[in-house]
């Protein structure tokens, strides 16, 4: 069975076997690692401690002043209308949309909290004053973001026990350079995702089915700044952007873009409720992220290459077929899963080898969040 056939034959109701119906379900969802779920990371702290940002000192110091100014210090508090809006808006939603929204809240929280833990661990384990200060500010921001998402989960009695999650979720070790590529991208993609949703709901306020989206504009400016920090670190260490590392950058671009695409296509109702199609939404996010990433990456993925979308759709179909085979269990499904995994690896290879676009690094690194 090829990926397309598998996709056509997919009974999507089977993907809903693990509905979130209790706090225990929500906590389990946050804890479980799948190919597309956010992970927790740890790294080589001694190498982090040796980072030198002196070649970008001027831009670095200006950025630190922004962190110190903390213009979002009063942002992550609910206003008087919040609770009422949750009640009136959510009561109109069907169960399928609610489930996709819970999944969105849980995976966003896990990813915010992942940043919070990593930045906090780096802060505790380095003495380099530049890195220590940066990590303190970023952990502060991510902790607010995670807390704000968790209060929305608590409205439904699905609060995540963050202490337990920190203790029990497994950690993936990444060398510092991989942390920089992956985290830079996830911060900038986070910005692009939140601002695209915010702008869409600004144009169509009737489609804003939960008040949390009103917070996204000032929120994503934090993510933008976090991305700027990693851009400066990489530009201060140009070896990270040359030679064999360009192949690594390419790998992370493909992996991060593909993961987002596959994950978003498991939530069609969520995007539909906002007046988006998942594909159009994701391509807008790719476009914004690619434009921003010119500040640091010497290559861009050719997202308009015809093979790009074809391969992403195949990966999505394979991932869905794989979830179903996993849920059904048994010998035949184990064989099917192996076949799907191999097909996914081949498809990933096709994406990886689509010719990339070379891009010349600008002299000035810093950008403003103007999207
Ligand atoms: Fe965040
Ligand atoms: Fe962030």
mmCIF file of N, CA and C in Angstrom, residues 55-183:
data_model
loop_
_atom_site.group_PDB
_atom_site.id
_atom_site.type_symbol
_atom_site.label_atom_id
_atom_site.label_comp_id
_atom_site.label_asym_id
_atom_site.label_seq_id
_atom_site.Cartn_x
_atom_site.Cartn_y
_atom_site.Cartn_z
ATOM 1 N N UNK A 55 32.122 39.605 19.253
ATOM 2 C CA UNK A 55 32.099 40.191 17.906
ATOM 3 C C UNK A 55 30.729 40.795 17.552
ATOM 4 N N UNK A 56 29.705 40.535 18.354
ATOM 5 C CA UNK A 56 28.389 41.152 18.092
ATOM 6 C C UNK A 56 27.964 41.981 19.313
ATOM 7 N N UNK A 57 28.971 42.462 20.027
ATOM 8 C CA UNK A 57 28.719 43.109 21.327
ATOM 9 C C UNK A 57 27.647 44.209 21.268
ATOM 10 N N UNK A 58 27.757 45.085 20.257
ATOM 11 C CA UNK A 58 26.830 46.212 20.216
ATOM 12 C C UNK A 58 25.371 45.736 20.122
ATOM 13 N N UNK A 59 25.118 44.830 19.173
ATOM 14 C CA UNK A 59 23.751 44.336 18.994
ATOM 15 C C UNK A 59 23.303 43.515 20.209
ATOM 16 N N UNK A 60 24.263 42.811 20.789
ATOM 17 C CA UNK A 60 23.970 41.986 21.971
ATOM 18 C C UNK A 60 23.508 42.865 23.135
ATOM 19 N N UNK A 61 24.274 43.933 23.390
ATOM 20 C CA UNK A 61 23.949 44.782 24.542
ATOM 21 C C UNK A 61 22.587 45.460 24.371
ATOM 22 N N UNK A 62 22.276 45.867 23.146
ATOM 23 C CA UNK A 62 20.959 46.474 22.901
ATOM 24 C C UNK A 62 19.849 45.465 23.188
ATOM 25 N N UNK A 63 20.100 44.234 22.763
ATOM 26 C CA UNK A 63 19.108 43.179 23.002
ATOM 27 C C UNK A 63 18.930 42.942 24.510
ATOM 28 N N UNK A 64 20.035 42.942 25.241
ATOM 29 C CA UNK A 64 19.929 42.718 26.685
ATOM 30 C C UNK A 64 19.154 43.848 27.361
ATOM 31 N N UNK A 65 19.293 45.057 26.835
ATOM 32 C CA UNK A 65 18.514 46.177 27.390
ATOM 33 C C UNK A 65 17.019 45.931 27.199
ATOM 34 N N UNK A 66 16.672 45.363 26.036
ATOM 35 C CA UNK A 66 15.253 45.051 25.784
ATOM 36 C C UNK A 66 14.752 44.012 26.788
ATOM 37 N N UNK A 67 15.575 42.989 27.022
ATOM 38 C CA UNK A 67 15.156 41.962 27.999
ATOM 39 C C UNK A 67 14.960 42.590 29.371
ATOM 40 N N UNK A 68 15.903 43.466 29.717
ATOM 41 C CA UNK A 68 15.859 44.105 31.031
ATOM 42 C C UNK A 68 14.615 44.993 31.150
ATOM 43 N N UNK A 69 14.293 45.692 30.069
ATOM 44 C CA UNK A 69 13.123 46.581 30.058
ATOM 45 C C UNK A 69 11.825 45.806 30.274
ATOM 46 N N UNK A 70 11.809 44.549 29.857
ATOM 47 C CA UNK A 70 10.699 43.628 30.123
ATOM 48 C C UNK A 70 9.329 44.231 29.812
ATOM 49 N N UNK A 71 9.126 44.581 28.541
ATOM 50 C CA UNK A 71 7.862 45.254 28.213
ATOM 51 C C UNK A 71 6.636 44.340 28.292
ATOM 52 N N UNK A 72 6.843 43.057 28.534
ATOM 53 C CA UNK A 72 5.684 42.162 28.693
ATOM 54 C C UNK A 72 5.462 41.751 30.156
ATOM 55 N N UNK A 73 6.063 42.513 31.093
ATOM 56 C CA UNK A 73 5.979 42.077 32.504
ATOM 57 C C UNK A 73 4.535 42.005 33.015
ATOM 58 N N UNK A 74 3.650 42.832 32.436
ATOM 59 C CA UNK A 74 2.259 42.846 32.928
ATOM 60 C C UNK A 74 1.305 42.175 31.934
ATOM 61 N N UNK A 75 1.881 41.518 30.922
ATOM 62 C CA UNK A 75 1.018 41.033 29.837
ATOM 63 C C UNK A 75 0.297 39.726 30.164
ATOM 64 N N UNK A 76 0.964 38.838 30.905
ATOM 65 C CA UNK A 76 0.399 37.496 31.071
ATOM 66 C C UNK A 76 -0.523 37.400 32.281
ATOM 67 N N UNK A 77 -1.497 38.297 32.295
ATOM 68 C CA UNK A 77 -2.540 38.264 33.318
ATOM 69 C C UNK A 77 -3.871 38.330 32.602
ATOM 70 N N UNK A 78 -4.821 37.590 33.102
ATOM 71 C CA UNK A 78 -6.122 37.568 32.443
ATOM 72 C C UNK A 78 -6.898 38.853 32.731
ATOM 73 N N UNK A 79 -7.656 39.310 31.764
ATOM 74 C CA UNK A 79 -8.497 40.481 32.021
ATOM 75 C C UNK A 79 -9.870 40.022 32.522
ATOM 76 N N UNK A 80 -10.733 41.014 32.812
ATOM 77 C CA UNK A 80 -12.027 40.712 33.427
ATOM 78 C C UNK A 80 -12.912 39.839 32.544
ATOM 79 N N UNK A 81 -12.768 39.981 31.203
ATOM 80 C CA UNK A 81 -13.676 39.254 30.288
ATOM 81 C C UNK A 81 -13.239 37.809 30.041
ATOM 82 N N UNK A 82 -12.022 37.473 30.407
ATOM 83 C CA UNK A 82 -11.451 36.186 29.995
ATOM 84 C C UNK A 82 -12.353 34.995 30.348
ATOM 85 N N UNK A 83 -12.691 34.890 31.627
ATOM 86 C CA UNK A 83 -13.445 33.716 32.092
ATOM 87 C C UNK A 83 -14.803 33.620 31.387
ATOM 88 N N UNK A 84 -15.466 34.777 31.241
ATOM 89 C CA UNK A 84 -16.783 34.784 30.597
ATOM 90 C C UNK A 84 -16.671 34.346 29.139
ATOM 91 N N UNK A 85 -15.624 34.842 28.467
ATOM 92 C CA UNK A 85 -15.424 34.470 27.054
ATOM 93 C C UNK A 85 -15.201 32.965 26.913
ATOM 94 N N UNK A 86 -14.429 32.390 27.832
ATOM 95 C CA UNK A 86 -14.178 30.944 27.762
ATOM 96 C C UNK A 86 -15.519 30.211 27.817
ATOM 97 N N UNK A 87 -16.347 30.633 28.765
ATOM 98 C CA UNK A 87 -17.642 29.956 28.944
ATOM 99 C C UNK A 87 -18.526 30.075 27.718
ATOM 100 N N UNK A 88 -18.752 31.322 27.251
ATOM 101 C CA UNK A 88 -19.719 31.501 26.162
ATOM 102 C C UNK A 88 -19.187 30.935 24.845
ATOM 103 N N UNK A 89 -17.886 31.134 24.573
ATOM 104 C CA UNK A 89 -17.362 30.702 23.277
ATOM 105 C C UNK A 89 -17.203 29.193 23.212
ATOM 106 N N UNK A 90 -16.648 28.605 24.275
ATOM 107 C CA UNK A 90 -16.351 27.174 24.226
ATOM 108 C C UNK A 90 -17.621 26.324 24.224
ATOM 109 N N UNK A 91 -18.695 26.848 24.805
ATOM 110 C CA UNK A 91 -19.923 26.044 24.856
ATOM 111 C C UNK A 91 -20.475 25.795 23.455
ATOM 112 N N UNK A 92 -20.078 26.632 22.494
ATOM 113 C CA UNK A 92 -20.597 26.475 21.128
ATOM 114 C C UNK A 92 -19.774 25.493 20.288
ATOM 115 N N UNK A 93 -18.628 25.050 20.810
ATOM 116 C CA UNK A 93 -17.733 24.234 19.975
ATOM 117 C C UNK A 93 -18.109 22.754 20.002
ATOM 118 N N UNK A 94 -17.897 22.089 18.862
ATOM 119 C CA UNK A 94 -18.172 20.650 18.890
ATOM 120 C C UNK A 94 -16.980 19.908 19.513
ATOM 121 N N UNK A 95 -17.210 18.655 19.878
ATOM 122 C CA UNK A 95 -16.232 17.886 20.642
ATOM 123 C C UNK A 95 -14.905 17.713 19.892
ATOM 124 N N UNK A 96 -15.004 17.505 18.580
ATOM 125 C CA UNK A 96 -13.808 17.306 17.776
ATOM 126 C C UNK A 96 -12.887 18.525 17.838
ATOM 127 N N UNK A 97 -13.484 19.707 17.684
ATOM 128 C CA UNK A 97 -12.703 20.946 17.746
ATOM 129 C C UNK A 97 -12.119 21.137 19.142
ATOM 130 N N UNK A 98 -12.936 20.845 20.150
ATOM 131 C CA UNK A 98 -12.430 20.966 21.523
ATOM 132 C C UNK A 98 -11.203 20.092 21.710
ATOM 133 N N UNK A 99 -11.266 18.844 21.223
ATOM 134 C CA UNK A 99 -10.135 17.926 21.384
ATOM 135 C C UNK A 99 -8.886 18.464 20.689
ATOM 136 N N UNK A 100 -9.072 19.003 19.491
ATOM 137 C CA UNK A 100 -7.910 19.560 18.788
ATOM 138 C C UNK A 100 -7.351 20.773 19.529
ATOM 139 N N UNK A 101 -8.240 21.543 20.131
ATOM 140 C CA UNK A 101 -7.788 22.721 20.880
ATOM 141 C C UNK A 101 -7.032 22.296 22.150
ATOM 142 N N UNK A 102 -7.533 21.279 22.844
ATOM 143 C CA UNK A 102 -6.797 20.780 24.025
ATOM 144 C C UNK A 102 -5.408 20.311 23.607
ATOM 145 N N UNK A 103 -5.354 19.607 22.479
ATOM 146 C CA UNK A 103 -4.066 19.107 21.995
ATOM 147 C C UNK A 103 -3.123 20.271 21.678
ATOM 148 N N UNK A 104 -3.696 21.315 21.092
ATOM 149 C CA UNK A 104 -2.921 22.522 20.789
ATOM 150 C C UNK A 104 -2.375 23.137 22.089
ATOM 151 N N UNK A 105 -3.239 23.254 23.105
ATOM 152 C CA UNK A 105 -2.801 23.834 24.382
ATOM 153 C C UNK A 105 -1.716 22.973 25.031
ATOM 154 N N UNK A 106 -1.919 21.656 25.012
ATOM 155 C CA UNK A 106 -0.954 20.756 25.677
ATOM 156 C C UNK A 106 0.393 20.776 24.946
ATOM 157 N N UNK A 107 0.360 20.712 23.606
ATOM 158 C CA UNK A 107 1.656 20.679 22.910
ATOM 159 C C UNK A 107 2.332 22.049 22.983
ATOM 160 N N UNK A 108 1.553 23.132 22.974
ATOM 161 C CA UNK A 108 2.176 24.464 23.122
ATOM 162 C C UNK A 108 2.791 24.603 24.505
ATOM 163 N N UNK A 109 2.067 24.145 25.519
ATOM 164 C CA UNK A 109 2.597 24.213 26.885
ATOM 165 C C UNK A 109 3.890 23.386 27.006
ATOM 166 N N UNK A 110 3.873 22.178 26.447
ATOM 167 C CA UNK A 110 5.057 21.312 26.543
ATOM 168 C C UNK A 110 6.248 21.989 25.882
ATOM 169 N N UNK A 111 5.987 22.636 24.752
ATOM 170 C CA UNK A 111 7.093 23.252 24.038
ATOM 171 C C UNK A 111 7.588 24.514 24.765
ATOM 172 N N UNK A 112 6.689 25.303 25.335
ATOM 173 C CA UNK A 112 7.115 26.473 26.139
ATOM 174 C C UNK A 112 7.908 26.006 27.369
ATOM 175 N N UNK A 113 7.405 24.962 28.004
ATOM 176 C CA UNK A 113 8.045 24.479 29.226
ATOM 177 C C UNK A 113 9.398 23.836 28.916
ATOM 178 N N UNK A 114 9.503 23.233 27.733
ATOM 179 C CA UNK A 114 10.763 22.658 27.297
ATOM 180 C C UNK A 114 11.837 23.750 27.235
ATOM 181 N N UNK A 115 11.479 24.904 26.647
ATOM 182 C CA UNK A 115 12.402 26.041 26.599
ATOM 183 C C UNK A 115 12.757 26.499 28.005
ATOM 184 N N UNK A 116 11.754 26.590 28.852
ATOM 185 C CA UNK A 116 11.948 27.058 30.227
ATOM 186 C C UNK A 116 12.964 26.181 30.958
ATOM 187 N N UNK A 117 12.822 24.869 30.848
ATOM 188 C CA UNK A 117 13.726 23.947 31.539
ATOM 189 C C UNK A 117 15.145 24.049 30.979
ATOM 190 N N UNK A 118 15.249 24.015 29.655
ATOM 191 C CA UNK A 118 16.583 24.062 29.040
ATOM 192 C C UNK A 118 17.308 25.353 29.416
ATOM 193 N N UNK A 119 16.645 26.493 29.280
ATOM 194 C CA UNK A 119 17.296 27.787 29.560
ATOM 195 C C UNK A 119 17.688 27.871 31.036
ATOM 196 N N UNK A 120 16.819 27.331 31.883
ATOM 197 C CA UNK A 120 17.078 27.349 33.313
ATOM 198 C C UNK A 120 18.285 26.473 33.681
ATOM 199 N N UNK A 121 18.382 25.313 33.039
ATOM 200 C CA UNK A 121 19.506 24.411 33.310
ATOM 201 C C UNK A 121 20.811 25.036 32.829
ATOM 202 N N UNK A 122 20.778 25.665 31.650
ATOM 203 C CA UNK A 122 21.988 26.317 31.161
ATOM 204 C C UNK A 122 22.376 27.426 32.148
ATOM 205 N N UNK A 123 21.391 28.225 32.550
ATOM 206 C CA UNK A 123 21.654 29.320 33.505
ATOM 207 C C UNK A 123 22.359 28.796 34.761
ATOM 208 N N UNK A 124 21.867 27.679 35.291
ATOM 209 C CA UNK A 124 22.426 27.148 36.537
ATOM 210 C C UNK A 124 23.828 26.598 36.361
ATOM 211 N N UNK A 125 24.151 26.157 35.134
ATOM 212 C CA UNK A 125 25.409 25.430 34.924
ATOM 213 C C UNK A 125 26.502 26.219 34.221
ATOM 214 N N UNK A 126 26.293 27.511 34.007
ATOM 215 C CA UNK A 126 27.369 28.296 33.384
ATOM 216 C C UNK A 126 27.741 29.476 34.275
ATOM 217 N N UNK A 127 28.966 29.991 34.076
ATOM 218 C CA UNK A 127 29.337 31.202 34.814
ATOM 219 C C UNK A 127 29.591 32.364 33.854
ATOM 220 N N UNK A 128 29.691 32.066 32.553
ATOM 221 C CA UNK A 128 29.813 33.093 31.521
ATOM 222 C C UNK A 128 28.674 34.115 31.698
ATOM 223 N N UNK A 129 29.021 35.383 32.030
ATOM 224 C CA UNK A 129 27.963 36.339 32.403
ATOM 225 C C UNK A 129 26.961 36.632 31.273
ATOM 226 N N UNK A 130 27.445 36.645 30.014
ATOM 227 C CA UNK A 130 26.529 36.930 28.895
ATOM 228 C C UNK A 130 25.469 35.835 28.772
ATOM 229 N N UNK A 131 25.943 34.599 28.805
ATOM 230 C CA UNK A 131 25.027 33.473 28.601
ATOM 231 C C UNK A 131 24.106 33.316 29.817
ATOM 232 N N UNK A 132 24.673 33.507 31.000
ATOM 233 C CA UNK A 132 23.879 33.347 32.215
ATOM 234 C C UNK A 132 22.726 34.354 32.247
ATOM 235 N N UNK A 133 23.052 35.596 31.881
ATOM 236 C CA UNK A 133 22.037 36.651 31.906
ATOM 237 C C UNK A 133 20.951 36.372 30.855
ATOM 238 N N UNK A 134 21.404 36.001 29.665
ATOM 239 C CA UNK A 134 20.442 35.710 28.597
ATOM 240 C C UNK A 134 19.489 34.587 29.010
ATOM 241 N N UNK A 135 20.053 33.514 29.537
ATOM 242 C CA UNK A 135 19.242 32.347 29.893
ATOM 243 C C UNK A 135 18.260 32.693 31.018
ATOM 244 N N UNK A 136 18.676 33.564 31.935
ATOM 245 C CA UNK A 136 17.780 33.991 33.011
ATOM 246 C C UNK A 136 16.542 34.682 32.432
ATOM 247 N N UNK A 137 16.767 35.585 31.487
ATOM 248 C CA UNK A 137 15.638 36.320 30.896
ATOM 249 C C UNK A 137 14.744 35.397 30.064
ATOM 250 N N UNK A 138 15.370 34.520 29.294
ATOM 251 C CA UNK A 138 14.538 33.659 28.439
ATOM 252 C C UNK A 138 13.733 32.672 29.277
ATOM 253 N N UNK A 139 14.351 32.147 30.351
ATOM 254 C CA UNK A 139 13.612 31.226 31.224
ATOM 255 C C UNK A 139 12.441 31.968 31.882
ATOM 256 N N UNK A 140 12.673 33.224 32.254
ATOM 257 C CA UNK A 140 11.599 34.050 32.830
ATOM 258 C C UNK A 140 10.414 34.120 31.857
ATOM 259 N N UNK A 141 10.708 34.438 30.589
ATOM 260 C CA UNK A 141 9.639 34.576 29.591
ATOM 261 C C UNK A 141 8.907 33.253 29.386
ATOM 262 N N UNK A 142 9.663 32.171 29.205
ATOM 263 C CA UNK A 142 9.024 30.880 28.902
ATOM 264 C C UNK A 142 8.201 30.382 30.083
ATOM 265 N N UNK A 143 8.641 30.716 31.287
ATOM 266 C CA UNK A 143 7.879 30.292 32.448
ATOM 267 C C UNK A 143 6.525 31.013 32.467
ATOM 268 N N UNK A 144 6.513 32.281 32.098
ATOM 269 C CA UNK A 144 5.232 33.009 32.000
ATOM 270 C C UNK A 144 4.343 32.393 30.919
ATOM 271 N N UNK A 145 4.953 32.077 29.789
ATOM 272 C CA UNK A 145 4.161 31.517 28.678
ATOM 273 C C UNK A 145 3.537 30.182 29.085
ATOM 274 N N UNK A 146 4.373 29.331 29.698
ATOM 275 C CA UNK A 146 3.869 28.005 30.090
ATOM 276 C C UNK A 146 2.769 28.160 31.139
ATOM 277 N N UNK A 147 2.974 29.067 32.090
ATOM 278 C CA UNK A 147 1.991 29.276 33.152
ATOM 279 C C UNK A 147 0.666 29.772 32.594
ATOM 280 N N UNK A 148 0.749 30.659 31.604
ATOM 281 C CA UNK A 148 -0.478 31.222 31.029
ATOM 282 C C UNK A 148 -1.268 30.146 30.278
ATOM 283 N N UNK A 149 -0.559 29.290 29.556
ATOM 284 C CA UNK A 149 -1.239 28.178 28.868
ATOM 285 C C UNK A 149 -1.835 27.210 29.884
ATOM 286 N N UNK A 150 -1.090 26.975 30.952
ATOM 287 C CA UNK A 150 -1.583 26.017 31.942
ATOM 288 C C UNK A 150 -2.862 26.539 32.609
ATOM 289 N N UNK A 151 -2.958 27.858 32.819
ATOM 290 C CA UNK A 151 -4.216 28.326 33.434
ATOM 291 C C UNK A 151 -5.393 28.090 32.496
ATOM 292 N N UNK A 152 -5.148 28.123 31.182
ATOM 293 C CA UNK A 152 -6.255 27.817 30.275
ATOM 294 C C UNK A 152 -6.608 26.332 30.316
ATOM 295 N N UNK A 153 -5.613 25.474 30.495
ATOM 296 C CA UNK A 153 -5.922 24.048 30.648
ATOM 297 C C UNK A 153 -6.671 23.802 31.964
ATOM 298 N N UNK A 154 -6.290 24.564 33.001
ATOM 299 C CA UNK A 154 -6.960 24.384 34.298
ATOM 300 C C UNK A 154 -8.428 24.768 34.239
ATOM 301 N N UNK A 155 -8.791 25.689 33.330
ATOM 302 C CA UNK A 155 -10.216 26.035 33.167
ATOM 303 C C UNK A 155 -11.054 24.800 32.853
ATOM 304 N N UNK A 156 -10.418 23.837 32.177
ATOM 305 C CA UNK A 156 -11.143 22.603 31.822
ATOM 306 C C UNK A 156 -10.794 21.465 32.783
ATOM 307 N N UNK A 157 -10.115 21.806 33.876
ATOM 308 C CA UNK A 157 -9.602 20.803 34.827
ATOM 309 C C UNK A 157 -8.567 19.873 34.216
ATOM 310 N N UNK A 158 -7.813 20.391 33.224
ATOM 311 C CA UNK A 158 -6.774 19.588 32.573
ATOM 312 C C UNK A 158 -5.376 20.121 32.905
ATOM 313 N N UNK A 159 -5.234 20.747 34.077
ATOM 314 C CA UNK A 159 -3.947 21.349 34.431
ATOM 315 C C UNK A 159 -2.811 20.335 34.382
ATOM 316 N N UNK A 160 -1.642 20.774 33.893
ATOM 317 C CA UNK A 160 -0.473 19.884 33.815
ATOM 318 C C UNK A 160 0.377 20.104 35.067
ATOM 319 N N UNK A 161 0.796 19.005 35.687
ATOM 320 C CA UNK A 161 1.677 19.071 36.854
ATOM 321 C C UNK A 161 3.108 19.255 36.327
ATOM 322 N N UNK A 162 3.562 20.523 36.315
ATOM 323 C CA UNK A 162 4.840 20.829 35.661
ATOM 324 C C UNK A 162 6.026 20.197 36.395
ATOM 325 N N UNK A 163 5.938 20.121 37.725
ATOM 326 C CA UNK A 163 7.013 19.494 38.508
ATOM 327 C C UNK A 163 7.175 18.034 38.109
ATOM 328 N N UNK A 164 6.059 17.360 37.998
ATOM 329 C CA UNK A 164 6.052 15.940 37.645
ATOM 330 C C UNK A 164 6.547 15.746 36.201
ATOM 331 N N UNK A 165 6.102 16.634 35.316
ATOM 332 C CA UNK A 165 6.495 16.544 33.907
ATOM 333 C C UNK A 165 8.014 16.704 33.778
ATOM 334 N N UNK A 166 8.556 17.678 34.524
ATOM 335 C CA UNK A 166 9.998 17.936 34.490
ATOM 336 C C UNK A 166 10.782 16.706 34.954
ATOM 337 N N UNK A 167 10.218 16.041 35.964
ATOM 338 C CA UNK A 167 10.875 14.880 36.545
ATOM 339 C C UNK A 167 10.757 13.641 35.655
ATOM 340 N N UNK A 168 9.585 13.457 35.054
ATOM 341 C CA UNK A 168 9.307 12.161 34.414
ATOM 342 C C UNK A 168 9.515 12.117 32.905
ATOM 343 N N UNK A 169 9.481 13.263 32.226
ATOM 344 C CA UNK A 169 9.621 13.205 30.766
ATOM 345 C C UNK A 169 11.088 12.939 30.421
ATOM 346 N N UNK A 170 11.301 12.196 29.322
ATOM 347 C CA UNK A 170 12.686 11.889 28.986
ATOM 348 C C UNK A 170 13.346 13.085 28.297
ATOM 349 N N UNK A 171 14.662 13.163 28.412
ATOM 350 C CA UNK A 171 15.428 14.279 27.851
ATOM 351 C C UNK A 171 16.291 13.795 26.695
ATOM 352 N N UNK A 172 16.345 14.593 25.636
ATOM 353 C CA UNK A 172 17.186 14.284 24.493
ATOM 354 C C UNK A 172 18.442 15.148 24.588
ATOM 355 N N UNK A 173 19.619 14.524 24.452
ATOM 356 C CA UNK A 173 20.861 15.303 24.474
ATOM 357 C C UNK A 173 21.166 15.841 23.082
ATOM 358 N N UNK A 174 21.396 17.144 23.011
ATOM 359 C CA UNK A 174 21.823 17.780 21.757
ATOM 360 C C UNK A 174 23.126 18.532 22.012
ATOM 361 N N UNK A 175 24.088 18.389 21.123
ATOM 362 C CA UNK A 175 25.278 19.246 21.215
ATOM 363 C C UNK A 175 24.824 20.692 21.066
ATOM 364 N N UNK A 176 25.588 21.654 21.657
ATOM 365 C CA UNK A 176 25.153 23.056 21.599
ATOM 366 C C UNK A 176 24.768 23.525 20.199
ATOM 367 N N UNK A 177 25.561 23.153 19.175
ATOM 368 C CA UNK A 177 25.223 23.688 17.850
ATOM 369 C C UNK A 177 23.846 23.194 17.384
ATOM 370 N N UNK A 178 23.505 21.967 17.746
ATOM 371 C CA UNK A 178 22.176 21.471 17.364
ATOM 372 C C UNK A 178 21.086 22.192 18.154
ATOM 373 N N UNK A 179 21.394 22.502 19.413
ATOM 374 C CA UNK A 179 20.449 23.314 20.200
ATOM 375 C C UNK A 179 20.227 24.666 19.501
ATOM 376 N N UNK A 180 21.322 25.273 19.010
ATOM 377 C CA UNK A 180 21.177 26.589 18.372
ATOM 378 C C UNK A 180 20.309 26.499 17.112
ATOM 379 N N UNK A 181 20.605 25.524 16.244
ATOM 380 C CA UNK A 181 19.819 25.426 15.005
ATOM 381 C C UNK A 181 18.346 25.148 15.326
ATOM 382 N N UNK A 182 18.131 24.159 16.206
ATOM 383 C CA UNK A 182 16.743 23.734 16.476
ATOM 384 C C UNK A 182 15.977 24.793 17.256
ATOM 385 N N UNK A 183 16.634 25.392 18.248
ATOM 386 C CA UNK A 183 15.920 26.339 19.088
ATOM 387 C C UNK A 183 15.702 27.663 18.366
#
